[in-house]
Coordinates of C-alpha atoms in Angstrom, one line a residue:
M5 CA 114.8 113.4 120.7
I6 CA 111.8 111.6 122.6
T7 CA 112.5 109.4 126.1
L8 CA 110.1 106.7 127.4
R9 CA 110.8 106.3 130.9
V10 CA 110.3 102.5 131.6
D11 CA 110.3 99.7 134.2
A12 CA 110.3 96.0 134.6
D13 CA 106.6 96.2 134.6
T14 CA 106.9 98.1 131.2
M15 CA 109.4 95.7 129.4
S16 CA 107.4 92.7 130.6
R17 CA 104.3 93.8 129.0
I18 CA 105.9 94.8 125.4
R19 CA 104.2 92.8 122.6
F20 CA 104.4 92.9 119.0
S21 CA 101.0 93.3 117.1
F22 CA 99.6 95.2 113.6
S23 CA 97.1 98.1 113.1
P24 CA 94.5 98.1 110.2
A25 CA 93.5 101.9 111.8
I26 CA 96.9 103.0 111.2
E27 CA 97.3 101.7 107.8
A28 CA 93.9 103.4 106.7
T29 CA 95.1 106.7 108.4
T30 CA 98.8 106.9 106.7
W31 CA 97.0 105.9 103.6
L32 CA 94.2 108.6 103.9
K33 CA 96.8 111.1 104.9
T34 CA 98.9 110.2 101.9
T35 CA 95.3 110.8 99.5
A36 CA 94.4 113.8 101.1
S37 CA 98.1 115.4 101.1
G38 CA 98.3 114.2 97.4
H39 CA 101.6 112.8 97.7
R40 CA 102.8 109.8 96.4
H41 CA 104.1 106.3 98.5
P42 CA 107.7 105.7 97.8
V43 CA 106.8 102.0 97.2
F44 CA 103.2 102.0 96.8
G45 CA 103.0 105.2 94.3
D46 CA 99.8 106.9 93.8
P47 CA 97.1 106.1 96.0
G48 CA 94.7 105.6 93.1
P49 CA 91.0 106.8 92.1
A50 CA 89.5 104.9 94.1
A51 CA 91.0 106.6 97.8
R52 CA 90.5 110.0 96.0
A53 CA 86.7 109.1 95.2
A54 CA 86.4 108.4 98.8
L55 CA 87.5 111.5 100.4
A56 CA 84.2 113.1 98.6
H57 CA 82.1 111.2 101.3
P58 CA 81.1 114.0 103.9
D59 CA 82.5 111.3 106.6
V60 CA 85.6 110.5 105.2
A61 CA 86.0 114.6 104.4
L62 CA 85.6 115.1 108.1
L63 CA 88.1 112.4 109.0
A64 CA 90.5 114.4 106.3
C65 CA 90.2 117.3 108.3
L66 CA 92.7 115.5 110.8
V67 CA 95.2 115.5 108.4
P68 CA 98.3 117.2 109.7
P69 CA 99.5 120.7 107.6
R70 CA 102.5 120.4 105.4
G71 CA 105.4 119.8 107.5
M72 CA 103.2 118.3 110.7
T73 CA 103.5 114.7 111.7
Y74 CA 100.1 114.5 114.5
M75 CA 96.8 112.8 114.0
P76 CA 94.8 112.8 116.7
D77 CA 95.8 109.5 119.1
L78 CA 92.2 108.8 118.9
L79 CA 92.3 107.5 115.8
T80 CA 94.7 105.1 115.9
P81 CA 93.8 103.2 119.6
Q82 CA 96.8 101.0 121.1
P83 CA 95.7 97.3 119.3
G84 CA 94.7 94.6 121.7
G85 CA 96.1 90.9 121.4
G86 CA 95.0 87.4 120.1
T87 CA 92.4 88.8 117.4
G88 CA 92.2 88.4 113.2
W89 CA 92.3 91.3 111.8
G90 CA 88.6 91.9 111.0
E91 CA 87.8 91.8 114.9
L92 CA 90.7 94.0 115.7
F93 CA 89.7 96.4 113.3
D94 CA 86.3 96.3 114.6
E95 CA 87.7 96.9 118.1
Q96 CA 89.4 99.9 117.0
L97 CA 86.6 101.5 115.5
A98 CA 84.4 100.8 118.2
A99 CA 87.2 102.5 120.5
I100 CA 87.1 105.5 118.3
E101 CA 83.3 106.0 118.4
S102 CA 83.7 105.4 122.3
T103 CA 85.9 108.0 122.8
E104 CA 85.4 110.0 126.3
G105 CA 84.8 113.3 126.2
D106 CA 87.7 114.6 128.6
D107 CA 90.0 112.4 125.9
L108 CA 88.0 113.9 122.9
A109 CA 89.0 117.8 124.1
F110 CA 92.3 117.6 125.7
Q111 CA 93.3 115.9 122.0
M112 CA 91.2 118.6 119.8
T113 CA 91.8 122.1 122.4
T114 CA 95.6 121.0 123.3
S115 CA 97.4 118.2 121.2
I116 CA 96.3 119.7 118.3
P117 CA 97.3 123.4 118.8
A118 CA 100.5 122.1 120.3
H119 CA 101.6 120.1 117.8
W120 CA 100.3 122.4 114.6
G121 CA 100.4 125.9 115.8
R122 CA 96.4 126.5 115.1
A123 CA 93.5 125.4 116.5
A124 CA 91.7 122.4 115.2
P125 CA 89.5 122.8 111.8
V126 CA 86.2 124.4 112.5
A127 CA 84.4 121.5 110.7
I128 CA 85.9 119.2 113.7
Q129 CA 84.9 121.9 116.2
R130 CA 81.5 122.1 115.3
A131 CA 80.8 117.8 114.9
A132 CA 82.6 117.5 118.3
D133 CA 79.8 120.5 119.9
S134 CA 77.0 118.3 118.6
G135 CA 78.2 115.0 119.7
R136 CA 78.6 113.1 116.6
L137 CA 82.3 113.9 116.1
Q138 CA 83.4 110.7 117.4
R139 CA 80.7 108.6 115.4
R140 CA 81.5 110.0 112.3
L141 CA 85.0 109.5 111.9
A142 CA 84.7 105.9 113.3
A143 CA 82.5 105.9 110.2
G144 CA 84.9 107.5 107.8
L145 CA 87.9 105.9 108.8
Q146 CA 85.5 102.3 108.4
R147 CA 84.3 103.4 104.6
F148 CA 88.0 104.8 103.7
F149 CA 89.2 101.6 104.5
R150 CA 86.6 99.7 102.4
E151 CA 86.7 101.7 99.4
A152 CA 90.6 102.3 99.1
L153 CA 92.4 99.5 101.0
A154 CA 90.4 96.3 101.1
D155 CA 91.2 94.9 98.2
A156 CA 94.8 95.2 99.0
W157 CA 95.1 94.4 102.4
P158 CA 95.7 90.7 101.7
V159 CA 98.8 91.3 100.3
L160 CA 99.3 93.9 103.4
N161 CA 98.6 92.0 105.6
T162 CA 101.1 89.1 104.4
V163 CA 104.0 91.4 104.6
I164 CA 102.3 92.5 108.2
D165 CA 102.5 88.5 109.6
Q166 CA 105.7 87.7 107.9
D167 CA 107.2 90.9 109.8
I168 CA 105.3 89.9 113.4
A169 CA 107.1 86.6 112.7
D170 CA 110.4 87.9 112.1
R171 CA 110.8 90.1 115.1
A172 CA 109.2 87.4 117.2
G173 CA 111.9 84.8 115.7
S174 CA 114.3 87.8 116.8
L175 CA 113.1 87.9 120.4
A176 CA 113.1 83.9 120.9
S177 CA 116.4 83.6 119.8
N178 CA 118.2 87.2 120.6
G179 CA 116.0 88.1 123.8
L180 CA 114.3 91.3 124.5
G181 CA 117.0 94.0 124.8
R182 CA 118.6 93.2 121.4
T183 CA 115.4 92.8 119.5
L184 CA 114.6 96.3 121.0
N185 CA 118.1 97.7 120.0
T186 CA 117.5 96.6 116.6
A187 CA 113.9 96.8 116.3
H188 CA 114.5 100.5 113.9
P189 CA 117.7 102.7 113.9
G190 CA 115.7 105.1 115.8
I191 CA 115.2 103.4 118.8
A192 CA 117.5 102.8 121.6
W193 CA 117.2 101.2 124.8
S194 CA 119.6 102.0 127.8
G195 CA 117.9 100.1 130.7
E196 CA 115.7 102.7 132.2
V197 CA 114.4 104.5 128.9
I198 CA 114.0 104.0 125.6
T199 CA 115.1 106.7 123.2
L200 CA 113.6 107.6 120.0
D201 CA 115.2 109.8 117.1
K202 CA 112.5 112.4 116.4
P203 CA 112.6 115.9 115.7
C204 CA 110.3 116.9 118.7
T205 CA 111.7 116.4 122.1
G206 CA 110.1 115.4 125.3
E207 CA 109.8 113.0 128.1
I208 CA 107.2 110.4 128.4
D209 CA 106.5 108.4 131.5
I210 CA 105.1 104.8 130.7
T211 CA 106.1 102.9 133.8
G212 CA 103.9 100.0 134.6
R213 CA 101.9 100.4 131.0
D214 CA 101.4 98.3 127.7
L215 CA 104.1 99.4 125.1
V216 CA 102.8 98.0 121.7
L217 CA 105.2 97.7 118.8
V218 CA 103.0 97.7 115.7
S219 CA 104.5 96.5 112.1
G220 CA 103.2 98.6 109.1
V221 CA 103.2 98.5 105.7
L222 CA 101.9 101.9 104.9
N223 CA 104.2 103.9 107.5
W224 CA 107.1 102.6 105.6
P225 CA 110.0 103.8 106.0
E226 CA 109.3 106.0 108.8
L227 CA 108.7 105.2 112.5
L228 CA 106.1 106.5 113.8
V229 CA 105.5 107.3 117.4
Q230 CA 102.5 107.8 119.5
V231 CA 103.1 108.8 123.2
D232 CA 100.6 111.7 124.1
S233 CA 98.4 109.3 126.2
P234 CA 101.0 107.1 128.3
D235 CA 98.1 104.7 128.2
E236 CA 98.3 104.5 124.2
A237 CA 101.7 104.0 123.8
V238 CA 102.5 103.0 120.1
L239 CA 105.9 102.4 118.5
Y240 CA 104.6 102.0 114.8
L241 CA 107.8 99.8 113.2
P242 CA 107.7 100.4 109.0
A243 CA 108.0 96.5 108.1
R244 CA 111.3 95.5 106.8
R245 CA 110.2 93.7 103.6
V246 CA 108.0 96.2 102.4
G247 CA 109.0 96.1 98.7
A248 CA 109.4 92.8 98.1
G249 CA 106.5 92.0 96.2
T250 CA 104.4 94.5 97.8
R251 CA 104.2 97.0 94.8
R252 CA 100.7 98.6 93.8
S253 CA 102.6 101.2 91.4
G254 CA 104.0 100.2 88.1
S255 CA 103.2 100.1 84.6
G256 CA 101.6 97.4 82.1
L257 CA 99.6 94.7 83.8
S258 CA 100.7 95.4 87.3
A259 CA 99.3 98.5 86.5
V260 CA 95.7 97.3 85.4
I261 CA 95.6 94.3 87.9
G262 CA 98.0 94.9 90.7
D263 CA 101.9 93.1 90.9
A264 CA 101.0 90.3 93.3
R265 CA 98.5 89.1 90.5
A266 CA 100.9 89.7 87.4
R267 CA 103.3 87.6 89.6
L268 CA 100.7 85.2 89.9
L269 CA 99.8 84.8 86.1
T270 CA 103.5 85.0 85.1
E271 CA 104.2 81.6 87.0
L272 CA 100.5 79.9 85.6
E273 CA 102.3 79.0 82.4
D274 CA 102.2 75.6 83.7
A275 CA 99.0 74.4 86.2
R276 CA 100.3 74.7 89.6
S277 CA 98.7 74.3 92.9
T278 CA 97.9 77.3 95.9
T279 CA 100.8 75.9 98.2
D280 CA 103.0 75.7 95.3
L281 CA 102.6 78.9 94.2
A282 CA 103.0 80.2 97.8
R283 CA 106.2 78.8 98.5
K284 CA 107.7 80.2 95.4
L285 CA 106.1 83.6 95.5
G286 CA 106.5 83.8 99.4
Y287 CA 102.8 84.9 99.9
A288 CA 100.9 83.2 102.3
P289 CA 98.5 80.4 100.9
G290 CA 95.7 82.4 101.9
T291 CA 96.7 85.4 99.7
V292 CA 97.7 83.1 97.0
S293 CA 94.1 81.8 97.0
Y294 CA 92.1 85.2 97.3
H295 CA 93.7 86.3 94.3
L296 CA 93.5 83.4 92.3
S297 CA 89.3 83.4 92.8
A298 CA 89.4 86.9 92.0
M299 CA 91.3 85.9 88.9
H300 CA 89.0 82.8 88.0
R301 CA 85.9 85.1 88.1
I302 CA 87.1 87.1 85.6
G303 CA 88.3 84.3 83.5
L304 CA 92.1 85.1 83.9
V305 CA 93.2 81.4 85.2
T306 CA 91.7 78.0 84.9
K307 CA 91.0 75.4 87.8
N308 CA 91.3 71.9 88.0
R309 CA 91.3 69.3 90.3
H310 CA 94.5 66.5 90.0
G311 CA 94.0 64.1 92.8
R312 CA 94.4 66.2 96.5
F313 CA 95.3 69.3 94.9
V314 CA 93.2 72.3 92.3
L315 CA 95.6 73.4 89.7
Y316 CA 95.3 76.4 88.5
Q317 CA 96.9 77.9 84.7
R318 CA 96.4 81.2 82.9
T319 CA 94.0 81.5 80.3
A320 CA 94.3 82.6 76.7
Q321 CA 93.3 85.8 77.9
A322 CA 95.8 86.2 80.4
H323 CA 98.8 85.5 78.3
A324 CA 97.3 88.3 76.2
L325 CA 97.5 90.5 78.9
L326 CA 100.9 89.5 79.7
S327 CA 102.0 89.5 76.0
G328 CA 100.7 93.3 75.8

């Protein structure tokens, strides 16, 4: 059990956010460990191929050994607020690259041995000694995201946005106490402390500091806790709607073009607008537009203007894919 000591200042500064860095590091962990995600399945050849790049390979050295969960906090900087995902990810990458030497040394020489029971990998130590570790880790994370997650991000972001909206709605309707106590079964707030149901033990004082509650997709169904550095305290909550229209694994057409696009094509026997499709399937209009544009470029849908609306319809090629 982990106990977070909080005060009124901490509680007043709790906010919801999202983190491209945690999505990328979690997917990297799944890929490098050779595991399958319970919803999204196998990470796929693009993710595995990305591991061959020297900077991504160095980043993968920080994937925890079997049975461990800790990855250095510097890889997942506490997200700021009020920016789009692209700007936020740029800020996180810049924060990784500018990690202070003392913070880096603490995580490499104290946190890793404490959590893993052994020293950081030799490749990490050598890159740290050369002064290039932070830059290479940031570059590796950026490259892995681009190669392994960028295409799927619009769908993942839709689920994250909806989860944050749901939790914000709970805050408005039920107040902070009830919202926090129902955020995840492993979280309980009793006034002066927040207890986290995790196998490790410890008490962390985060009074007077920010606590960010991050909605995540690829960490589902786990609650992840980042509290080794009290100034970077984050609780990563698994988004509640994971599994509803977000599967990447599967067979047939889904395995070829992805589940979201397969669902869209299924609905396009008759001409439909972006707004109509978004309402029917529960996706954000921007996500629907992104996928329709991609499918239009490869000849799976046609588009024609009808008054104020652009209507999309699947082509004979798409019909053949669905039939197959």
